[in-house]
Short mmCIF file of C-alpha atoms in Angstrom, two decimals:
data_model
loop_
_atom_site.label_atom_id
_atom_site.label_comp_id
_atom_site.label_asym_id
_atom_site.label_seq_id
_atom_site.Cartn_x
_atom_site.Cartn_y
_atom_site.Cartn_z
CA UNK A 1 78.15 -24.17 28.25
CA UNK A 2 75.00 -26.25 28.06
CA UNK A 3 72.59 -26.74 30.36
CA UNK A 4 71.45 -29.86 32.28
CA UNK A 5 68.01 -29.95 29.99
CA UNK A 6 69.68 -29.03 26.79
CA UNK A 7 72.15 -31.98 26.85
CA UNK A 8 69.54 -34.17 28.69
CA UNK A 9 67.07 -33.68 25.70
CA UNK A 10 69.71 -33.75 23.20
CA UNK A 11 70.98 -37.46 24.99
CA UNK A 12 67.68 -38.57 24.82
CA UNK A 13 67.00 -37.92 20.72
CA UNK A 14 70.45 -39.47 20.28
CA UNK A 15 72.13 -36.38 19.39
CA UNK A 16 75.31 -36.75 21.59
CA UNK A 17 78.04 -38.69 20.37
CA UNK A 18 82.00 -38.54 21.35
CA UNK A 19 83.45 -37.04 24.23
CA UNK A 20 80.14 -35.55 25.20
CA UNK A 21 78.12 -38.78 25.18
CA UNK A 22 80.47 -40.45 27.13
CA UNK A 23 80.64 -37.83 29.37
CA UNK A 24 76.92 -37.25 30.05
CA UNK A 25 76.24 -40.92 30.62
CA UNK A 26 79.26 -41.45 33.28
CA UNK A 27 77.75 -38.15 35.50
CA UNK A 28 74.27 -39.61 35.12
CA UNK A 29 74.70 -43.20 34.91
CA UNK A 30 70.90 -43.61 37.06
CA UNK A 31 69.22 -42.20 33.60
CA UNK A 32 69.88 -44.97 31.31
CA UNK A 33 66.38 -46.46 32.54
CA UNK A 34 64.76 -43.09 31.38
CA UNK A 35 66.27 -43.65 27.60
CA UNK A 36 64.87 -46.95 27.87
CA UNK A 37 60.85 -45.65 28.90
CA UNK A 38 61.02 -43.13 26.89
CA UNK A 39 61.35 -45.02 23.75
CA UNK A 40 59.14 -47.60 24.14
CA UNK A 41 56.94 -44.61 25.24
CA UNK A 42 57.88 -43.44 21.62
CA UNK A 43 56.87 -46.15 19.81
CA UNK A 44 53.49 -46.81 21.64
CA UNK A 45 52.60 -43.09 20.80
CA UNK A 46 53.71 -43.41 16.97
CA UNK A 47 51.66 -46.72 16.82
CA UNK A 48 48.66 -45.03 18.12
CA UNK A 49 48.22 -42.08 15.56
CA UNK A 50 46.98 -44.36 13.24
CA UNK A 51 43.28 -43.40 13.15
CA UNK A 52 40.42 -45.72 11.46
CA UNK A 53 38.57 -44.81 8.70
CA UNK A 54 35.43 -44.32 9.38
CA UNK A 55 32.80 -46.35 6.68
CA UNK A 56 30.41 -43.67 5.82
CA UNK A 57 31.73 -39.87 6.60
CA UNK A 58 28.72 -37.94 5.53
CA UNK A 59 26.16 -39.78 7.66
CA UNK A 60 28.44 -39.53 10.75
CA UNK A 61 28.69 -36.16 9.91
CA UNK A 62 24.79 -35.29 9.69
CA UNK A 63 24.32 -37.05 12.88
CA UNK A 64 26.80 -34.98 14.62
CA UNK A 65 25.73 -31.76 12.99
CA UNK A 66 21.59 -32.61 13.78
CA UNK A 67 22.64 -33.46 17.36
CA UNK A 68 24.01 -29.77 17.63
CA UNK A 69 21.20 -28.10 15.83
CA UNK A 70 18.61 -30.13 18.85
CA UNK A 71 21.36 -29.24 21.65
CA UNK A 72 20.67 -24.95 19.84
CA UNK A 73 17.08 -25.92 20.08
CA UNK A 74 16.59 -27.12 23.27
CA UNK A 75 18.72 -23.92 24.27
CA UNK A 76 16.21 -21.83 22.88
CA UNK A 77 13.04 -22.89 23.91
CA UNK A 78 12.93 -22.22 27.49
CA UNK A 79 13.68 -18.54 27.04
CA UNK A 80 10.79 -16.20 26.50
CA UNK A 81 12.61 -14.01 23.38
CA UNK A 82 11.28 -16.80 20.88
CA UNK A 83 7.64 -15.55 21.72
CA UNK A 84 8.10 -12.53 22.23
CA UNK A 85 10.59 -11.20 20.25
CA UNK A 86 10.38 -7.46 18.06
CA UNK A 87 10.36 -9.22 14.63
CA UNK A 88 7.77 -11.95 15.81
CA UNK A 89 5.27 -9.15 17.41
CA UNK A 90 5.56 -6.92 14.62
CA UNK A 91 4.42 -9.55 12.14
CA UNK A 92 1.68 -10.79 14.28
CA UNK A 93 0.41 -7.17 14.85
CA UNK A 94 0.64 -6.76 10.77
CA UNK A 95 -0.90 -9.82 10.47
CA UNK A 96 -3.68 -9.00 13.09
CA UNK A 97 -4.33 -5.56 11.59
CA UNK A 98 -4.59 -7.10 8.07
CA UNK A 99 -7.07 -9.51 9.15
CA UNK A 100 -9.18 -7.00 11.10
CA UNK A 101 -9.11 -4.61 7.69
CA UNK A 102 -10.37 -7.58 5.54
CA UNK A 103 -13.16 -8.82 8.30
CA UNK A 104 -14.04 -5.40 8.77
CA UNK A 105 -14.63 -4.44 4.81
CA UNK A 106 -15.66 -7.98 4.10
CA UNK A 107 -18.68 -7.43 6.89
CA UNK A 108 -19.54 -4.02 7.18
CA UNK A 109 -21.23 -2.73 3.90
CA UNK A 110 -19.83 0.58 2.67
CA UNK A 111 -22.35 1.33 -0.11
CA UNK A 112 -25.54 2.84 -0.71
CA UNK A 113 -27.52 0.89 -2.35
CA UNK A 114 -30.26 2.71 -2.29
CA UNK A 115 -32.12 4.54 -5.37
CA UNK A 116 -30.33 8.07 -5.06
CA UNK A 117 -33.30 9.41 -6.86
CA UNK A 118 -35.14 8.64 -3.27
CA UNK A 119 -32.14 10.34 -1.46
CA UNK A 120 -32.15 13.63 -2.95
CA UNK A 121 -29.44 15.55 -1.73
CA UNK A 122 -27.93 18.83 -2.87
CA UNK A 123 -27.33 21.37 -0.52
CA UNK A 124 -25.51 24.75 -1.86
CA UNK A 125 -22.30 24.81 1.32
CA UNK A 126 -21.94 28.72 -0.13
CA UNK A 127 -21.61 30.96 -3.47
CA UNK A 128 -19.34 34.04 -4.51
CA UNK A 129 -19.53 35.79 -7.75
CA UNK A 130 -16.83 37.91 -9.63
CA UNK A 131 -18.63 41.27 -9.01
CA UNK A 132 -21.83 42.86 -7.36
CA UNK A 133 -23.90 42.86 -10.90
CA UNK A 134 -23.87 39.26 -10.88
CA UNK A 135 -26.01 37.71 -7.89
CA UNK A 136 -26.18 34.31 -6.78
CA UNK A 137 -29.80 33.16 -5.02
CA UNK A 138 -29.77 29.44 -4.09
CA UNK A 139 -33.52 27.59 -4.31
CA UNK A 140 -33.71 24.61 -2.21
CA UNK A 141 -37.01 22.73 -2.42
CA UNK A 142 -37.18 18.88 -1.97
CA UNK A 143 -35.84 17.43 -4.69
CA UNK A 144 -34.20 19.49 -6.50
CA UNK A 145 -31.48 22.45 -5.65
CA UNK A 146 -31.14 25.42 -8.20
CA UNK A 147 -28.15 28.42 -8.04
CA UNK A 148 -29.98 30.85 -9.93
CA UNK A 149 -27.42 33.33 -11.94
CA UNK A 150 -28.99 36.67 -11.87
CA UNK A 151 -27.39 39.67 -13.90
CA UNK A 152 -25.40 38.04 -16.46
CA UNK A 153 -25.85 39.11 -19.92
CA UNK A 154 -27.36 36.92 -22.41
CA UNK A 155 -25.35 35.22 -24.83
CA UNK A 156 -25.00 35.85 -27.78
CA UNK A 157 -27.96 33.97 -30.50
CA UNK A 158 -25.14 32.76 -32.93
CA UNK A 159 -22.68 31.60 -29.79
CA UNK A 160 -22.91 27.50 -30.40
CA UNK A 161 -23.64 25.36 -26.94
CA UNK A 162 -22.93 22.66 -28.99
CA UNK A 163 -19.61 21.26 -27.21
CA UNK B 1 25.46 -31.15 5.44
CA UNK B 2 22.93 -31.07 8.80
CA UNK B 3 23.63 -27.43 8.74
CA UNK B 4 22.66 -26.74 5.64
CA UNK B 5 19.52 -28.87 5.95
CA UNK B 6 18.76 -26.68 9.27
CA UNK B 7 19.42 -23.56 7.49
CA UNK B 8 16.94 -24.29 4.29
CA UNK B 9 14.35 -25.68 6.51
CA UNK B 10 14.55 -21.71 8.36
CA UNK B 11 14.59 -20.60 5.12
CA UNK B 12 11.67 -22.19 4.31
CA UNK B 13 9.76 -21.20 7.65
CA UNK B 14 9.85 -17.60 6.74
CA UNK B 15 9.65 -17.70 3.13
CA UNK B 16 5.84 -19.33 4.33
CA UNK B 17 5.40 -17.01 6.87
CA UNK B 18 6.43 -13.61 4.77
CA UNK B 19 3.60 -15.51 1.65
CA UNK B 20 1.44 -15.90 4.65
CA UNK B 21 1.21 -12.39 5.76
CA UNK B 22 1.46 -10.98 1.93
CA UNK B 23 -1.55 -13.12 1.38
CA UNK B 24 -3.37 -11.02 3.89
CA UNK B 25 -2.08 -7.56 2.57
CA UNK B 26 -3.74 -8.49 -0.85
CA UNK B 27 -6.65 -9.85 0.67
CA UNK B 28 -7.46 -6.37 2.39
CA UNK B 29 -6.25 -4.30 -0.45
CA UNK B 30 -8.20 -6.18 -3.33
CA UNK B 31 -11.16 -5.64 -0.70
CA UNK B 32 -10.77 -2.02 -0.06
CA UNK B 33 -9.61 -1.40 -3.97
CA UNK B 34 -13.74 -0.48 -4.47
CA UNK B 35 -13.81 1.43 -1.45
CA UNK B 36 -11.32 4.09 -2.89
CA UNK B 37 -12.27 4.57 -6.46
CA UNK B 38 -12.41 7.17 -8.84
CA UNK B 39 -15.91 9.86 -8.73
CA UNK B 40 -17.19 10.12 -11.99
CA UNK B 41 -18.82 13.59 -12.45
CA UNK B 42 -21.08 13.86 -14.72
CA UNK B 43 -22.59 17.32 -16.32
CA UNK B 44 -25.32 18.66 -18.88
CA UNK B 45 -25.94 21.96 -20.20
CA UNK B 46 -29.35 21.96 -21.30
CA UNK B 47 -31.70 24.89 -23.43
CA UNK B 48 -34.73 26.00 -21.61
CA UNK B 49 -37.48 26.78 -24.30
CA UNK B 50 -41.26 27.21 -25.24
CA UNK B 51 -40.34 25.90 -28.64
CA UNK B 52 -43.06 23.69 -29.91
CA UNK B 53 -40.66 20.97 -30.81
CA UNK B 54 -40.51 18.12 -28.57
CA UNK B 55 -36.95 17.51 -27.30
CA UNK B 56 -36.05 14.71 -25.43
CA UNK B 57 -33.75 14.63 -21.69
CA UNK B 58 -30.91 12.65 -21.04
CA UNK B 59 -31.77 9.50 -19.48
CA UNK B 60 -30.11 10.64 -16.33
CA UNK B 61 -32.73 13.66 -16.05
CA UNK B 62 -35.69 11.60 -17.00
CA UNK B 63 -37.69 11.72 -14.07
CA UNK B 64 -37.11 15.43 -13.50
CA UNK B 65 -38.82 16.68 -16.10
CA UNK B 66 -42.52 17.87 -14.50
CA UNK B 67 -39.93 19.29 -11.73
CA UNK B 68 -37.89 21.43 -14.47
CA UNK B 69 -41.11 22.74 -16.30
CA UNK B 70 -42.13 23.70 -12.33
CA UNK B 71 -39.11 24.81 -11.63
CA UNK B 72 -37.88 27.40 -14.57
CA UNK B 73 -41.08 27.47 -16.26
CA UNK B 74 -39.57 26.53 -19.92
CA UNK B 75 -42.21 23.69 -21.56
CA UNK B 76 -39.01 22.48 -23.69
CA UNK B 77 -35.66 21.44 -22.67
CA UNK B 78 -33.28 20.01 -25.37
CA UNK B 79 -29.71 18.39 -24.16
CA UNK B 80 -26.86 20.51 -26.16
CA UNK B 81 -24.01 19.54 -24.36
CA UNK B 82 -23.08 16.90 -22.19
CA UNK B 83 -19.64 15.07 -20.53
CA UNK B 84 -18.45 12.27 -18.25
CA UNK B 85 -15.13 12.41 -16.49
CA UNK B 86 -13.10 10.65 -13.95
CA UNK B 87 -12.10 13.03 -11.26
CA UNK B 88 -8.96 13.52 -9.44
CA UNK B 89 -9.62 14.74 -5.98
CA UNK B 90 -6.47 16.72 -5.80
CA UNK B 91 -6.65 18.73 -9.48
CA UNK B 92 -8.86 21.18 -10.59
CA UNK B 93 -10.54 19.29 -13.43
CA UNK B 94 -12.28 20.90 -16.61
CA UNK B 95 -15.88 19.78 -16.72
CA UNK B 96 -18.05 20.92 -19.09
CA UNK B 97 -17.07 23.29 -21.92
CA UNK B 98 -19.75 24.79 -24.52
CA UNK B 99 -19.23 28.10 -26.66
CA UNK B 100 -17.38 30.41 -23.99
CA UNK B 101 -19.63 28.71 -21.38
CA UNK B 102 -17.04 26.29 -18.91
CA UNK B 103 -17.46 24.67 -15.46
CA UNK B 104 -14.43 23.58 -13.42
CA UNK B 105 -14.58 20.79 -10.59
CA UNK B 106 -12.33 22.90 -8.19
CA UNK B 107 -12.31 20.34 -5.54
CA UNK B 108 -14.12 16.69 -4.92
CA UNK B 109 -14.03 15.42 -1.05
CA UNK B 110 -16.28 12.77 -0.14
CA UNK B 111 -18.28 12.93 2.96
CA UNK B 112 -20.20 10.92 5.53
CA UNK B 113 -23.28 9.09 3.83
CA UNK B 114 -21.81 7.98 0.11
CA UNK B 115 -21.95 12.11 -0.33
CA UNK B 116 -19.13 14.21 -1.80
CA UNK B 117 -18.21 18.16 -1.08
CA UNK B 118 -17.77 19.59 -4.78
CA UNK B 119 -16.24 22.56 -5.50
CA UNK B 120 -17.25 24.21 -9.16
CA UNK B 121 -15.83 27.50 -11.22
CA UNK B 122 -18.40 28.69 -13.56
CA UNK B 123 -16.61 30.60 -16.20
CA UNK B 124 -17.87 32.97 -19.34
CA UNK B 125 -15.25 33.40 -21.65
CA UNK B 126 -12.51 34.21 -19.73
CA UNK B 127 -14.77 35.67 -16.26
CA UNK B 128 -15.25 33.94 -13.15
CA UNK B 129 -18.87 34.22 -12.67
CA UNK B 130 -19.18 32.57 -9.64
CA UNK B 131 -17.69 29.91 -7.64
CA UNK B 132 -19.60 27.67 -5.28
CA UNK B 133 -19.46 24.64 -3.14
CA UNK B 134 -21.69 22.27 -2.49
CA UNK B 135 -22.50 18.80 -0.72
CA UNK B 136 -24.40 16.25 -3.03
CA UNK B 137 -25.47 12.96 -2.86
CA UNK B 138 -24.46 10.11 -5.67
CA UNK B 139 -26.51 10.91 -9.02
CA UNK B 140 -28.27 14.16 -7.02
CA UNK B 141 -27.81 16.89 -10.08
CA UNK B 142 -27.59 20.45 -9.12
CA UNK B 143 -28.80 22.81 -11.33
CA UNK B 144 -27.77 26.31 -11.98
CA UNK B 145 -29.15 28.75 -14.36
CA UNK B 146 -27.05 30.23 -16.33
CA UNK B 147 -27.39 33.44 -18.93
CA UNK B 148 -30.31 33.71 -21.02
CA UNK B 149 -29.79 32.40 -25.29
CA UNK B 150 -31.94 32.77 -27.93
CA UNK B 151 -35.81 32.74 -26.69
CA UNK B 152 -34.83 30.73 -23.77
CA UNK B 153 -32.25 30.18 -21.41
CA UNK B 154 -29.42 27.84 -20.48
CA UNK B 155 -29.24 25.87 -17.86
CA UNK B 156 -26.15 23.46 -16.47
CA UNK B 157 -26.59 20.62 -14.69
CA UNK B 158 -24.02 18.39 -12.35
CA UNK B 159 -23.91 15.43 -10.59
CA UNK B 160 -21.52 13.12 -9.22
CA UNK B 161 -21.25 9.46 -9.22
CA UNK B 162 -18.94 7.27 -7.21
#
């Protein structure tokens, strides 16, 4: 048995015919109006799908997409994370550091230019030798520092120095 | 095609800023480059004599020689051996090496004042004879006198440059 809807929907597409048409539109004769709206309702909606073509895609497209990417923009900037973001203070502390390192060893001289033969400096920090014959006396005068080696044997004449 | 444009023009942005910022990183690296090179060191070994023969110094030791004749009381000294090395800070280094005489820089630290803390091994043969450390200035040469040769004696000399 088939509902009111079912054979109301069915009427309406035009899918009843014989005995069952018939009977349908003698129980409901106050519908044949409906039939009537809903086709010209039909045929307003079919002729309105038709869509126009629009003359030049790609710029309406750009438009459309630039509008968003302002709307994203204007989203963004009243919020503080674009300032002060992680990745934005890392970079400026790198870049802050790397400035202050150049400045610093661009301005602040690191070398002695001085004559080191004015600057004599030679100071014996401490001595040990491989056994008690052997002694170790450091002479410090002004310009000149001297570990004397005490106790080693001499060398032998024929031994060659030579490299 | 907007969203692509948006997305090369962000591209762009940090591609310039990343340049930016390894711009700066070279800048202070090419400048402190100088800052942290190699110590040359620099040693002699030199024979102490009254020989009659003049001998001449290395130009290094030029101006020390009324100090030496003071010093060791030798009228002649005559250059027998001498080397010039780049030193590692971190590796014992072979310095100087004549007959079965050898000095070692042990260690090289540099210090306040352009100075360096050097570490040396003075070795006979195969004997340690002594091992000493010492603070020196750039081109100050320490002397140390070694074992006695011939009708004189020797004498090593060391001196580190930056």
């Amino acid at each position: 048995m088939k509902t009111f809807e079912e054979r109301f929907t069915a009427w309406l597409d035009g899918a009843l015919d014989g005995e069952e048409l018939r009977s349908f539109e003698r129980e409901h004769r106050s519908l044949a109006h409906e039939r009537s709206d809903f086709l010209k309702l039909q045929s307003l909606l079919r002729c309105s799908d038709h869509r126009p073509q629009l003359a030049n895609p790609d710029f309406f497209n750009s438009q459309i997409m630039a509008e968003i990417a302002r709307g994203r923009a204007a989203k963004k900037k009243p919020g503080t994370r674009s300032w002060l973001g992680l990745p934005r203070l890392a970079w400026g502390g790198l870049g802050v550091l790397s400035v202050g390192f150049a400045l610093f060893f661009t301005f602040i001289p690191w070398n002695d230019y001085s004559d080191p033969r004015a600057k004599y400096v030679a100071e014996v920090l401490k001595t040990k030798t491989a056994g008690p014959k052997i002694k170790a006396t450091v002479d410090n005068q002004k310009d000149m520092t001297i570990i004397k080696l005490e106790g080693l044997d001499k060398l032998p004449p024929g031994q060659d120095l030579h490299h | 095609m907007g969203r692509v444009r948006a997305a090369g023009a962000v591209t762009r942005l940090r591609a310039r800023r990343f340049w930016s910022i390894a711009a700066l990183f070279l800048l202070a690296v090419v400048v402190c480059a100088p800052a942290q090179g190699a110590a040359h060191a620099w040693s002699c070994l030199l024979y102490a004599s009254n020989a009659a023969t003049p001998a001449k110094l290395p130009e290094r030791l030029a101006a020390y020689g009324p100090r030496l004749k003071r010093s060791f009381g030798f009228s002649n000294y005559r250059l027998t051996a001498q080397y010039e090395i780049a030193v590692d800070e971190a590796v014992e280094t072979p310095l100087l090496s004549a007959g079965d005489l050898h000095i070692f820089i042990t260690s090289l630290l540099p210090a306040p004042g352009g100075r360096y803390v050097v570490g040396l091994l003075f070795v006979e043969g195969s004997q340690q004879i002594m091992e000493t450390q010492a603070r020196v200035g750039r081109g100050s040469p320490l002397f140390i006198r070694g074992p006695e040769w011939r009708e004189g004696q020797v004498i090593i000399v060391v001196a580190i440059d930056a």
